[in-house]
Coordinates of C-alpha atoms in Angstrom, one line a residue:
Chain X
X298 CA -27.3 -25.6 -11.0
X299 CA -28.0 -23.1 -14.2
X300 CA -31.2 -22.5 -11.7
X301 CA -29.0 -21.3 -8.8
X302 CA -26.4 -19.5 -11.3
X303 CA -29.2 -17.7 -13.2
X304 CA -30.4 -16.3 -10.2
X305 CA -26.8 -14.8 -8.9
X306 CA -26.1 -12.9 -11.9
X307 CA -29.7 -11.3 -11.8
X308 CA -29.3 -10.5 -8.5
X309 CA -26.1 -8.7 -9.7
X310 CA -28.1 -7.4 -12.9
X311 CA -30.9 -5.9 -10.9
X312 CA -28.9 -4.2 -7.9
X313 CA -30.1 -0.5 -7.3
X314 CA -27.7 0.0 -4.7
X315 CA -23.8 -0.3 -4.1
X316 CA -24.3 -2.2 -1.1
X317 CA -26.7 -4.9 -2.8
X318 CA -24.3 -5.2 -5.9
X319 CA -21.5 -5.8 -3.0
X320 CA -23.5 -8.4 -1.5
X321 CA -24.6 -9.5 -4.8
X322 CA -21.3 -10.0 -6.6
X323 CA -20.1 -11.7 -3.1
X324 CA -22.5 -14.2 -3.4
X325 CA -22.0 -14.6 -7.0
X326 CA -18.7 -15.1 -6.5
X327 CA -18.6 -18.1 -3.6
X328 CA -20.9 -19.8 -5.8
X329 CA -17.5 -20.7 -7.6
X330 CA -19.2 -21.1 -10.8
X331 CA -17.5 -20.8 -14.4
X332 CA -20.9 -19.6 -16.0
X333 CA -20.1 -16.6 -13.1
X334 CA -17.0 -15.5 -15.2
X335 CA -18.2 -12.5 -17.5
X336 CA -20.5 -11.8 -15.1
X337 CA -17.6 -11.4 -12.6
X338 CA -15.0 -9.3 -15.0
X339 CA -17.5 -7.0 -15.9
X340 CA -18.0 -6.2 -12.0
X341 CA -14.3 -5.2 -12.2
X342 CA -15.1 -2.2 -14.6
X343 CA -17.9 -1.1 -11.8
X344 CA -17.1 1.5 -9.7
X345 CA -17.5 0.2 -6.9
X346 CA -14.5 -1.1 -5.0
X347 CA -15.9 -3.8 -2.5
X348 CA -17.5 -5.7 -5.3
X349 CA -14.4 -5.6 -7.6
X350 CA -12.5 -7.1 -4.4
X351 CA -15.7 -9.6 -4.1
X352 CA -15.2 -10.2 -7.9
X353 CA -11.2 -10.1 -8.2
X354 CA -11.3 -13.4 -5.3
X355 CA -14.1 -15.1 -7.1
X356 CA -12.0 -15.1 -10.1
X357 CA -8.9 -16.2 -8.6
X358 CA -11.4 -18.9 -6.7
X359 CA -12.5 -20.5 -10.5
X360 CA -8.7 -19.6 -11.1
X361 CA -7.5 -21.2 -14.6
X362 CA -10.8 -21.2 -16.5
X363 CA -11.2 -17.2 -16.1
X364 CA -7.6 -15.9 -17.8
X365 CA -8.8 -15.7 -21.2
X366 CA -12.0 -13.5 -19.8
X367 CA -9.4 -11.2 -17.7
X368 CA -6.8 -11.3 -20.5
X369 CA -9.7 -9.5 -22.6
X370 CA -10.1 -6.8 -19.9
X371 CA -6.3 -5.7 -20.2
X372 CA -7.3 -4.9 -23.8
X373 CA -9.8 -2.7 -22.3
X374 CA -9.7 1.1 -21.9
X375 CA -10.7 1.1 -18.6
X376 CA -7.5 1.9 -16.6
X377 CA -9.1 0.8 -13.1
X378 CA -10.7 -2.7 -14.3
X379 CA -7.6 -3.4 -15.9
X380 CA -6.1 -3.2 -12.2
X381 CA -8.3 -5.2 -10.9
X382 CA -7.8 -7.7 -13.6
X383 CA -4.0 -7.7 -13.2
X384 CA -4.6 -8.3 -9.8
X385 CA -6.5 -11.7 -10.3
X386 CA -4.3 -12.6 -13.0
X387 CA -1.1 -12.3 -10.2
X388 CA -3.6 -14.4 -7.8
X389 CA -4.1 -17.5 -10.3
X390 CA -0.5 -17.6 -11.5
X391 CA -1.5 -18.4 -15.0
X392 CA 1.4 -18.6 -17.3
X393 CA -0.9 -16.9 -19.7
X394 CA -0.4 -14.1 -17.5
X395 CA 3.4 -13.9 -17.0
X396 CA 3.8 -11.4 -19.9
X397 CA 1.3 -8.5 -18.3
X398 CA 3.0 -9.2 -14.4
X399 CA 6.3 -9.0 -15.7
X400 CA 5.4 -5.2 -17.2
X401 CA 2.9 -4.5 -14.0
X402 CA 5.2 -5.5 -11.6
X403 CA 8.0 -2.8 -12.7
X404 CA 6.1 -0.1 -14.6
X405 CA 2.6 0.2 -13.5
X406 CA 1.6 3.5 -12.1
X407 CA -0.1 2.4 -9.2
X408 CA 1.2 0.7 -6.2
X409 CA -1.1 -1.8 -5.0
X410 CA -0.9 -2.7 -9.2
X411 CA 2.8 -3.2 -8.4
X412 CA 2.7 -5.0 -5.2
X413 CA 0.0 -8.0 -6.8
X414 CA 2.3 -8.2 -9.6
X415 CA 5.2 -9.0 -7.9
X416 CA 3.5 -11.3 -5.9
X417 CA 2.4 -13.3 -8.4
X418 CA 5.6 -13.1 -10.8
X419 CA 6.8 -15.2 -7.4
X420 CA 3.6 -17.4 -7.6
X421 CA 3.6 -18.3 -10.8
X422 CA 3.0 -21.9 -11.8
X423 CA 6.2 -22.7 -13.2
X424 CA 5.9 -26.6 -13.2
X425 CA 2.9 -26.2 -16.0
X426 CA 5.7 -24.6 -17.7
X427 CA 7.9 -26.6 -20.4
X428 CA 11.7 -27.7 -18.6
X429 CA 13.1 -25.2 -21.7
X430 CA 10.7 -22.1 -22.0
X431 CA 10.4 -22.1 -18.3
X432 CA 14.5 -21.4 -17.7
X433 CA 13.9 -18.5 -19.9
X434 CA 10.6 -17.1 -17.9
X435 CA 12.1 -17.6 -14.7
X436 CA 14.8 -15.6 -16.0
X437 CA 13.1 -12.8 -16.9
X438 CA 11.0 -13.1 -13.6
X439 CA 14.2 -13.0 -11.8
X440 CA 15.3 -9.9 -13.5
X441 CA 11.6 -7.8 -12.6
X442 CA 11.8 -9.1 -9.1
X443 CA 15.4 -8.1 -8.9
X444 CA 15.1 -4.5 -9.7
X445 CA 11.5 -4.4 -7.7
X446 CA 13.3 -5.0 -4.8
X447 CA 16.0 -3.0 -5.6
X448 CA 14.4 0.0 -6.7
X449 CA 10.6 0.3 -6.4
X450 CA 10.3 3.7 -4.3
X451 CA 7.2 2.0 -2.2
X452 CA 8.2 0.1 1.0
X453 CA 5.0 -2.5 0.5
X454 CA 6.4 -3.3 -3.2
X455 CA 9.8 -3.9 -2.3
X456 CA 8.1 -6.3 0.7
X457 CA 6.4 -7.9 -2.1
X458 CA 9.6 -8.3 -3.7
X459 CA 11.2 -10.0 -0.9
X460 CA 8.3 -12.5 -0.8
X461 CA 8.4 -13.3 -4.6
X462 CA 12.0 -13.5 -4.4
X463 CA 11.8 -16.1 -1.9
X464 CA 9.1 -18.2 -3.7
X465 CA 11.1 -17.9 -6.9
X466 CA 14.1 -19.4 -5.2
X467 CA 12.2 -22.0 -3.6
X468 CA 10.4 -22.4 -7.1
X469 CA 13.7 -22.7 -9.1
X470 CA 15.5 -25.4 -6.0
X471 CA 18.5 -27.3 -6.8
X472 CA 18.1 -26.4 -11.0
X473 CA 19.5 -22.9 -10.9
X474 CA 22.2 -22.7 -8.1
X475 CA 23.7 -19.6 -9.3
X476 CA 20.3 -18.2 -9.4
X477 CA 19.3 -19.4 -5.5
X478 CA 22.7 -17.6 -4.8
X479 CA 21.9 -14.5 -6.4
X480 CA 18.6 -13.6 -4.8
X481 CA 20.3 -15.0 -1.2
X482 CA 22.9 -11.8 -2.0
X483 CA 19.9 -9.9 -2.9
X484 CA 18.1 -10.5 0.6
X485 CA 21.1 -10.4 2.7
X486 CA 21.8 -6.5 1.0
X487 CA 18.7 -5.5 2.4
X488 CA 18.6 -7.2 5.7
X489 CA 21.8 -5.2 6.7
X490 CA 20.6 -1.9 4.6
X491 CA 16.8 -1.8 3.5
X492 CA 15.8 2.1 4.5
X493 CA 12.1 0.2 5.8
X494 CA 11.7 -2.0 8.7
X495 CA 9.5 -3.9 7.8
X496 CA 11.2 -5.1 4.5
X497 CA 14.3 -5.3 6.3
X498 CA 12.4 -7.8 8.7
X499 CA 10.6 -9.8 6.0
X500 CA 14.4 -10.2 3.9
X501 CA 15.4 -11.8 7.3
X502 CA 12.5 -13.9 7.5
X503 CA 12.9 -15.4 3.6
X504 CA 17.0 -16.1 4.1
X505 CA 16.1 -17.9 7.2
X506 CA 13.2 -19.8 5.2
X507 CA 15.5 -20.5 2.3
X508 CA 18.2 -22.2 5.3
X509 CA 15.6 -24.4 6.1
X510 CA 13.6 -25.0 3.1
X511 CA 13.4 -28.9 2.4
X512 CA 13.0 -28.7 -1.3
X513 CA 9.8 -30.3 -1.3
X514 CA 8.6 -31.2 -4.5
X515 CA 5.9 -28.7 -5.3
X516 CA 2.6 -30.1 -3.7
X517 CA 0.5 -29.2 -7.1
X518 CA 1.0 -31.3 -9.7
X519 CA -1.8 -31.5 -11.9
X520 CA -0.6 -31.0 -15.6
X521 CA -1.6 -27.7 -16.9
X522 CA -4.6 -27.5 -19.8
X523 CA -2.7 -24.9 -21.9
X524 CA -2.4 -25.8 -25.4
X525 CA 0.5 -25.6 -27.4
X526 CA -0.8 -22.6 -28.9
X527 CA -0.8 -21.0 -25.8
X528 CA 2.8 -21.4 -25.2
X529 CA 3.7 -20.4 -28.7
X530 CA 2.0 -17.4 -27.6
X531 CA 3.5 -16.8 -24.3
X532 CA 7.2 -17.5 -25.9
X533 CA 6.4 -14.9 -28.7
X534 CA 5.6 -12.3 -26.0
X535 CA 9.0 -13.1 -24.3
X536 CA 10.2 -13.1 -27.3
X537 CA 9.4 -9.6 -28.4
X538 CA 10.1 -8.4 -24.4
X539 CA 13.5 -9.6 -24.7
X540 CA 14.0 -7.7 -28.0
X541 CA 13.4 -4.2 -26.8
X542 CA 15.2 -5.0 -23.7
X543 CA 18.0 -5.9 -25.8
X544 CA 18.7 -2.8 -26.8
X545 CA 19.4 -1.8 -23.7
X546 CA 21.5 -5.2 -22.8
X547 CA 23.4 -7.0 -25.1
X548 CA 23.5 -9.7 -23.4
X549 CA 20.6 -11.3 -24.4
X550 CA 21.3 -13.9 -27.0
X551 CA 17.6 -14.0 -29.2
X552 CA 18.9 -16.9 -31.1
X553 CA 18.1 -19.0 -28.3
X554 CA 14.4 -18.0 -28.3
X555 CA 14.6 -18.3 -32.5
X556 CA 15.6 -22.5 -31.9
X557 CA 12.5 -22.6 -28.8
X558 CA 10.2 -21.5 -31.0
X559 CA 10.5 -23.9 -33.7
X560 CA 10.9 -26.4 -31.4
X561 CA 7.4 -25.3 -30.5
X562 CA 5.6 -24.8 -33.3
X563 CA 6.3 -28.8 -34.7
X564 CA 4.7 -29.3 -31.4
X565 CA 1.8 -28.0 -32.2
X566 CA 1.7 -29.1 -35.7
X567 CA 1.9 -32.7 -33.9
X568 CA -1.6 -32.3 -32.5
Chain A
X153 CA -5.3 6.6 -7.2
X154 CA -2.4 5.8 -5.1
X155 CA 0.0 8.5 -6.1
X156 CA -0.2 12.3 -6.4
X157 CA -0.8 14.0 -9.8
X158 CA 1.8 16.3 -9.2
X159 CA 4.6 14.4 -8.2
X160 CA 5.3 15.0 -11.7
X161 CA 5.1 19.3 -12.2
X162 CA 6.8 19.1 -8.8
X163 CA 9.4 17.0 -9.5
X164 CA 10.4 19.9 -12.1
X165 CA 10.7 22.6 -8.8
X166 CA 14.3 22.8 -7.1
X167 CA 14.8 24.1 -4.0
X168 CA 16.0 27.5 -4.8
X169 CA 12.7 27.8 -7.2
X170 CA 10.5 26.2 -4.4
X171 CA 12.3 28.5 -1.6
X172 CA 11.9 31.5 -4.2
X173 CA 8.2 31.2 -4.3
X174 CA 7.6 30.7 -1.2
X175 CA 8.8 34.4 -0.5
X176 CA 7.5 35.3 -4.3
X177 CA 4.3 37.5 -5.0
X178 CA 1.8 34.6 -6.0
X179 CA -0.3 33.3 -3.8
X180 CA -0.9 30.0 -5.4
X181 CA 2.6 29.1 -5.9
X182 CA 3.4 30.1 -2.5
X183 CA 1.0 27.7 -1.1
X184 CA 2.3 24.8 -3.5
X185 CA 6.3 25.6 -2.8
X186 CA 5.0 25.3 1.2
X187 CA 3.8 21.6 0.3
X188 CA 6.4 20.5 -2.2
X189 CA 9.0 21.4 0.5
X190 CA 7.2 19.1 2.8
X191 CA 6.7 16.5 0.0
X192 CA 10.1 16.4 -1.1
X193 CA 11.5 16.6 2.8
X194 CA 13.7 19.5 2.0
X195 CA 15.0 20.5 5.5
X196 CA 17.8 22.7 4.3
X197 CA 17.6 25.7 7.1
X198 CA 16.6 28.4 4.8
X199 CA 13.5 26.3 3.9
X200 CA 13.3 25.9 7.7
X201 CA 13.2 29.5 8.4
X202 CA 11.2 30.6 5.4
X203 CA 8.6 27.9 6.5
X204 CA 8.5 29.8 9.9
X205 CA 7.8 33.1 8.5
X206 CA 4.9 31.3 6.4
X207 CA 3.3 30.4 9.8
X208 CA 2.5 34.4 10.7
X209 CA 1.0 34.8 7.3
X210 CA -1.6 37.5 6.7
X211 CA -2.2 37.5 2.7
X212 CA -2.9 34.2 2.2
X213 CA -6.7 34.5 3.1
X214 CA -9.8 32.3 2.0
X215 CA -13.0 34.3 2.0
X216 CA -14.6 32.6 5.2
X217 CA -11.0 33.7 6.9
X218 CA -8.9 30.6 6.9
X219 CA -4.7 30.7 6.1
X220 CA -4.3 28.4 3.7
X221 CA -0.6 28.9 3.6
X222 CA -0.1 28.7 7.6
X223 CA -1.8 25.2 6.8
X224 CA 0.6 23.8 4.3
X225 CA 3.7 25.4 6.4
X226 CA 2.7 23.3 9.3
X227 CA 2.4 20.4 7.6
X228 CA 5.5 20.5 6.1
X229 CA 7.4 21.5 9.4
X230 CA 6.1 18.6 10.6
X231 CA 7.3 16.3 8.1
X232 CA 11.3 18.0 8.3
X233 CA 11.7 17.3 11.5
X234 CA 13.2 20.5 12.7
X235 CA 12.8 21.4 16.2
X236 CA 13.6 24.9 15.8
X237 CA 10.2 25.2 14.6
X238 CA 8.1 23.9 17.7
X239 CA 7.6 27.2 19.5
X240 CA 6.2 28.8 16.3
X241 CA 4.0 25.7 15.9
X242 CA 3.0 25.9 19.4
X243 CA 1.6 29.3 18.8
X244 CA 0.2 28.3 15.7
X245 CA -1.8 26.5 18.1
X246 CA -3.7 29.5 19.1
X247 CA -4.6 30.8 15.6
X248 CA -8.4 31.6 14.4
X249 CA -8.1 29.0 12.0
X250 CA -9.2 25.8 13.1
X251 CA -7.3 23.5 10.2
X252 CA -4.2 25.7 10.8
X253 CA -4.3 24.6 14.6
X254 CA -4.7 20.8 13.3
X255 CA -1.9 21.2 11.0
X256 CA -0.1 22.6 13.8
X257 CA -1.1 19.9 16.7
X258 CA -0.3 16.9 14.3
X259 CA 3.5 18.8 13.5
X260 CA 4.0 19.0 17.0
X261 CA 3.2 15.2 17.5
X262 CA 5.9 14.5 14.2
X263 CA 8.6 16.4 15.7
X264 CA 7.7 14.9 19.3
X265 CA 8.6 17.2 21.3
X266 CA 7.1 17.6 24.7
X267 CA 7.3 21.4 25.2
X268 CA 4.2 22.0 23.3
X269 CA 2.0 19.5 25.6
X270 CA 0.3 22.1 28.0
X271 CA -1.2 24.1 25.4
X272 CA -2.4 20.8 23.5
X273 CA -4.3 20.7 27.1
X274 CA -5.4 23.8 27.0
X275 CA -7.0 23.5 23.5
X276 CA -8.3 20.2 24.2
X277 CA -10.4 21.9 27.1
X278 CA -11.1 24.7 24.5
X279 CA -9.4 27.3 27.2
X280 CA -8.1 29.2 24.2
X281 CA -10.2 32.4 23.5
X282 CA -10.5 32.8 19.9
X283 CA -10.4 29.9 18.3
X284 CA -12.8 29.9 15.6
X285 CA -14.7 26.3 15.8
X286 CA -14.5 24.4 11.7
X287 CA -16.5 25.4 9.1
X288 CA -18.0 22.2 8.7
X289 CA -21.0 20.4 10.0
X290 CA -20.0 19.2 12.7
X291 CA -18.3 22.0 13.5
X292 CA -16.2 21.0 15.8
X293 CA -14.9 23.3 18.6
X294 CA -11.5 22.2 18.2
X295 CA -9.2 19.4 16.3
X296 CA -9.7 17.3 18.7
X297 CA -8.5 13.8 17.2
X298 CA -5.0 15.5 16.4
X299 CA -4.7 17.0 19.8
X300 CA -5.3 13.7 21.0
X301 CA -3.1 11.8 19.1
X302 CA -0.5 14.0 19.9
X303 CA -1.0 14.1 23.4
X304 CA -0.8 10.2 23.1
X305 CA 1.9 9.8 21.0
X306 CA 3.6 12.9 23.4
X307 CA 3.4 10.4 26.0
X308 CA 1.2 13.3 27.9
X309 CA 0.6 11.6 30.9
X310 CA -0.4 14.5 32.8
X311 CA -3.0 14.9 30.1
X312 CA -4.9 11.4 30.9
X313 CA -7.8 13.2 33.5
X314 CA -8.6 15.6 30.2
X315 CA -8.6 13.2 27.6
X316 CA -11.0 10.4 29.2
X317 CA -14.4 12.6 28.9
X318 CA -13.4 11.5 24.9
X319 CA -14.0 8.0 25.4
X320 CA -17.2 9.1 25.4
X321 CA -17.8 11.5 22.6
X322 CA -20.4 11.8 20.7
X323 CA -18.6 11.3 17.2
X324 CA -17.3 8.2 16.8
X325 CA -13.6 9.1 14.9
X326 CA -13.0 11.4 18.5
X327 CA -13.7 8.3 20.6
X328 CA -11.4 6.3 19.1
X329 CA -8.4 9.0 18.9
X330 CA -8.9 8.9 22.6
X331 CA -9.1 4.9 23.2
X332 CA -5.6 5.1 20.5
X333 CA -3.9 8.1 23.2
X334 CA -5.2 5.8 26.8
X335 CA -3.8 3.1 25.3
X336 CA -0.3 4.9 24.8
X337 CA -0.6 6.7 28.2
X338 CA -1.5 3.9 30.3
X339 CA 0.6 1.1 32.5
X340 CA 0.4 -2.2 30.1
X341 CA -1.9 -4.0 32.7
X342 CA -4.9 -1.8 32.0
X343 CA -3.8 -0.7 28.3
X344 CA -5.2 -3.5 26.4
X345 CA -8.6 -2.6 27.5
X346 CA -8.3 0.2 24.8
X347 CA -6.6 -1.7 22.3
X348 CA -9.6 -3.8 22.5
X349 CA -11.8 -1.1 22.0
X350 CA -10.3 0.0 18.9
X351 CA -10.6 -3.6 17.5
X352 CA -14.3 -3.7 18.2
X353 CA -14.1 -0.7 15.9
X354 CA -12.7 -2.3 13.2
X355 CA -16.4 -3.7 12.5
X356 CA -17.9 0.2 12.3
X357 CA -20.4 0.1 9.6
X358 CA -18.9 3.2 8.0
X359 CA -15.6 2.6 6.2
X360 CA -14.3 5.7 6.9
X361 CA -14.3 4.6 10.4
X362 CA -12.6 1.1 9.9
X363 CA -9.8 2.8 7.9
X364 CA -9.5 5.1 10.6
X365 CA -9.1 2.6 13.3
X366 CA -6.6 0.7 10.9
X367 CA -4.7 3.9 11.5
X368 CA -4.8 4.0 14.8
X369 CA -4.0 0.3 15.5
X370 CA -0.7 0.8 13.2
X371 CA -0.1 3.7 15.2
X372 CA 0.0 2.2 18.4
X373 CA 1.3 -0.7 16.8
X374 CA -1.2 -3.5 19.3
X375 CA -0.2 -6.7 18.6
X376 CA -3.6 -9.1 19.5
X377 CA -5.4 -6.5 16.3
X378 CA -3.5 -8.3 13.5
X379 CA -5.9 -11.2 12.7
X380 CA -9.1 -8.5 13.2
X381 CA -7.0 -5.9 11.0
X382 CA -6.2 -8.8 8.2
X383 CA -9.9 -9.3 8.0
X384 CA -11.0 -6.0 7.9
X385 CA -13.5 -5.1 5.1
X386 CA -11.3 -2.5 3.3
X387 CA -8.9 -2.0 1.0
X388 CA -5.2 -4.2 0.9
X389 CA -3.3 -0.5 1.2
X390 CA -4.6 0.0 4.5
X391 CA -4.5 -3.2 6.0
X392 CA -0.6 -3.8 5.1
X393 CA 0.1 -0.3 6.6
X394 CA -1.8 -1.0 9.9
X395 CA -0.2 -4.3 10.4
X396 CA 3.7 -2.4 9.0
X397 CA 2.8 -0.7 12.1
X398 CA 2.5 -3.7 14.8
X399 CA 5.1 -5.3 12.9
X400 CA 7.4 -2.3 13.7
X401 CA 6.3 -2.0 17.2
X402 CA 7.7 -5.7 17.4
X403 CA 11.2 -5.0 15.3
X404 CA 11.3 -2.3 18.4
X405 CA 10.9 -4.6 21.2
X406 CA 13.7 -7.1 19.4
X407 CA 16.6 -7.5 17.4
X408 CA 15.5 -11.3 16.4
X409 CA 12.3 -12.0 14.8
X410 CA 9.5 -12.5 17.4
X411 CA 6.9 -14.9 17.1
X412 CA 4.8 -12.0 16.8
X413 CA 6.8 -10.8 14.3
X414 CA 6.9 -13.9 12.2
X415 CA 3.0 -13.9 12.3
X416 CA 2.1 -10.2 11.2
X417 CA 4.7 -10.9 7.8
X418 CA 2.6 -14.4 7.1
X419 CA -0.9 -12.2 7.3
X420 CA 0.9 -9.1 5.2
X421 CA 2.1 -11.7 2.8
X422 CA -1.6 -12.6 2.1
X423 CA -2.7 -9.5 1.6
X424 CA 0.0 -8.1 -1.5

């Protein structure tokens, strides 16, 4: 296997041509290997757009193992590989990644930056979450997907609304009926008065997929790997967005995050 | 990348200002006011009317003769959807300017309105005498993919002996703005022969040539594309507004959500 990896990442090294880094970084990326992952994130800083595509769904592929690599990139000056690397992020649902979504999905300047995000804020792997820090991220996803659909001027990112509204409210089931009931209201608003067909259709199709949605429990259960850390880190982050936002709404009660965090931190002085 | 630099300066013009410059002494904000006006769909009639004016232009001049301000004012009388402005646009067709007369054929299509379809015909046969042919390699005669998407999306009947010679042009893009207009023009039995066609296309070598048939196959909104279109080697943008397109086309032929419907959203949601 280092054999076979070896020789996809020189292939990628030694392309003299955009359409052999393409195929390169397209066979490096089936291959589905974690040694692949810097090689992959640096392709997203390339300018070249099919192999960042090629690199972005070889990422998403390996999945939980790449977010610390793609949480680097954000750090990154590099305005169009931190795109891509949002993009991946909304694609492997990461909680690690929650924080970046939730300020791509309603602030980024470009649109197809937008659209991912929202996707994935409705993707998200909320059962890896803790029962008490996830009421508070599904909160605050509710919120961004709210005002995405509400507001974003693009017809594809208010589509991408409707569809992470709907996996939200299948996400959150019977725990959150006043939330289920919300984003119902939500969809039905712009079934009769969406300005674009298209969303208009696709807030139809999610309230008639909510009518019939079984409530399934979700089909992946595998516990998440995250370390307490991580979730001391992801909580902090909320933490901090709720802060600024509460200048702006009094409503948020901090206090609540103040009690979660200790809670969290004697969890992770336990291991 | 997907939004325009000066969304934000223009965002600072108001109408009055815009309308102002457009009748104002500078050349350069004249030509911008004539594409914020379109940007910001400002179809007040004094915009209308000023637009107009801006079509018979002589100042405006680049140095190998083109009317860069005619240009914009086309475009953006296309985009207001005023029809008060078709007969100007329709001599417009006639100008030396050859991206003046594709500015003018694609307005025309937007405000779809019929009156301007026998001079399409008579460009598209290059029966116009002075027509300069683009500056360009390949220097093309005339615009001929606009004039015939319009004709298509005209519903130019009439126009179907003219455009099949196109089918077999030699540049690709012009084949394909034909196969887009036969498929509009044609009874249903034989149409989907030219659907088809266009979603052989989709697996053109060049990109520039897949994204254009992803235009075309939004355009004409043909419902058998969607699972070529999803798979498409180009960019997630392109592919969700092709398939907005068949998706429409279906919201058109139903008030409920079609089967067909039902399957373009499950491919678009794969593809946010």
């Amino acid at each position: 296997m280092p054999d076979l990896l070896d020789a996809l990442i020189r292939a990628v090294e030694d392309a003299d041509s955009a359409n052999r880094l393409l195929e390169a970084v397209e066979d490096l990326a089936a291959a589905r290997l974690e040694g692949a992952i810097p090689t992959l994130s640096a392709a997203l800083g390339y300018n070249n757009p099919g192999a960042a595509v090629a690199a972005v769904d070889g990422l998403i592929a390996i999945g939980e193992p790449a977010v610390p690599a793609l949480l680097e990139q954000l750090d990154r000056q590099n305005y169009t590989a931190r795109s891509w690397a949002i993009r991946a992020l909304a694609g492997i649902g990461d909680p690690r990644g929650l924080i970046t979504l939730l300020g791509a999905a309603t602030a980024d300047f470009s649109l197809s930056v937008r659209r991912a995000a929202t996707r994935g804020l409705g993707t998200m792997k909320w059962h890896w979450f803790p029962a008490d820090l996830r009421e508070i991220a599904q909160a605050e996803a509710l919120e961004a997907l709210l005002f995405v659909a509400q507001q974003d001027e693009e017809w594809v990112v208010r589509y991408a609304g409707v569809v992470g509204l709907q996996s939200l409210a299948i996400a959150v089931g019977m725990t959150q009926p006043a939330w289920r009931s919300q984003i119902q209201t939500q969809l039905q608003q712009m079934a009769n008065s969406e300005d674009s067909w298209a969303v208009k259709a696709r807030a139809l199709l999610a309230i008639q997929k909510l009518q019939t949605d079984q409530l399934e429990p979700i089909a992946d259960q595998q516990p998440s790997s995250l370390l307490a850390v991580d979730w001391q880190v992801i909580l902090e982050k909320l933490y901090q967005r709720k802060g600024q936002e509460r200048l702006l709404m009094p409503e948020g009660d901090p206090r609540r995050y103040r009690e979660l965090a200790v809670a969290i931190g004697q969890k992770t002085a336990e291991l | 990348m997907d939004n325009n630099f000066d969304f934000q300066n223009g965002e600072q013009l108001t109408v009055e200002q815009a309308i102002a410059n457009l009748q104002g002494e500078d050349l350069g904000l004249r030509v911008y006011a004539a594409w914020w006006l379109g940007r910001f769909r400002v179809n007040a009639p004094a915009a209308i009317e000023i637009l107009i004016v801006a079509l018979e232009d002589e100042a405006d001049r680049t140095p190998a003769g083109g009317y860069p301000l005619r240009r914009n004012a086309a475009r953006a009388l296309g985009k207001l959807g005023d029809r008060q402005a078709v007969p100007a646009l329709i001599q417009a067709l006639s100008c030396t300017d050859f991206y003046v007369r594709e500015a003018a054929a694609q307005a025309l299509e937007m405000l779809g309105d019929p009156a301007g379809i026998p001079t399409l015909i008579e460009l598209l046969t290059n029966n116009l005498p002075g027509t300069l042919p683009a500056p360009e390699p390949p220097q093309l005669a005339q615009p001929f993919d606009a004039i015939l998407e319009a004709l298509g999306s005209l519903g130019a009947r009439s126009a179907i002996a003219e455009i099949q010679p196109f089918l077999e042009h030699e540049l690709p893009r012009i084949q394909y703005a034909a196969a887009r207009a036969m498929y509009q023009l044609s009874d249903p039995q034989v149409a989907s022969q030219y659907g088809d066609r266009l979603v052989e296309a989709l697996s053109a070598d060049d990109l520039q040539l897949r994204r254009a048939v992803l235009a075309d196959l939004g355009a004409i909104g043909y419902l058998p594309a969607a699972p070529a279109i999803a798979q498409t080697l180009a960019e997630n943008s392109l592919k969700l507004m092709s398939l907005k397109g068949l998706l429409e086309q279906q919201l058109t032929q139903s008030a409920n959500l079609s089967e067909g419907a039902v399957a373009v959203m499950g491919l678009m949601d794969e593809l946010l």
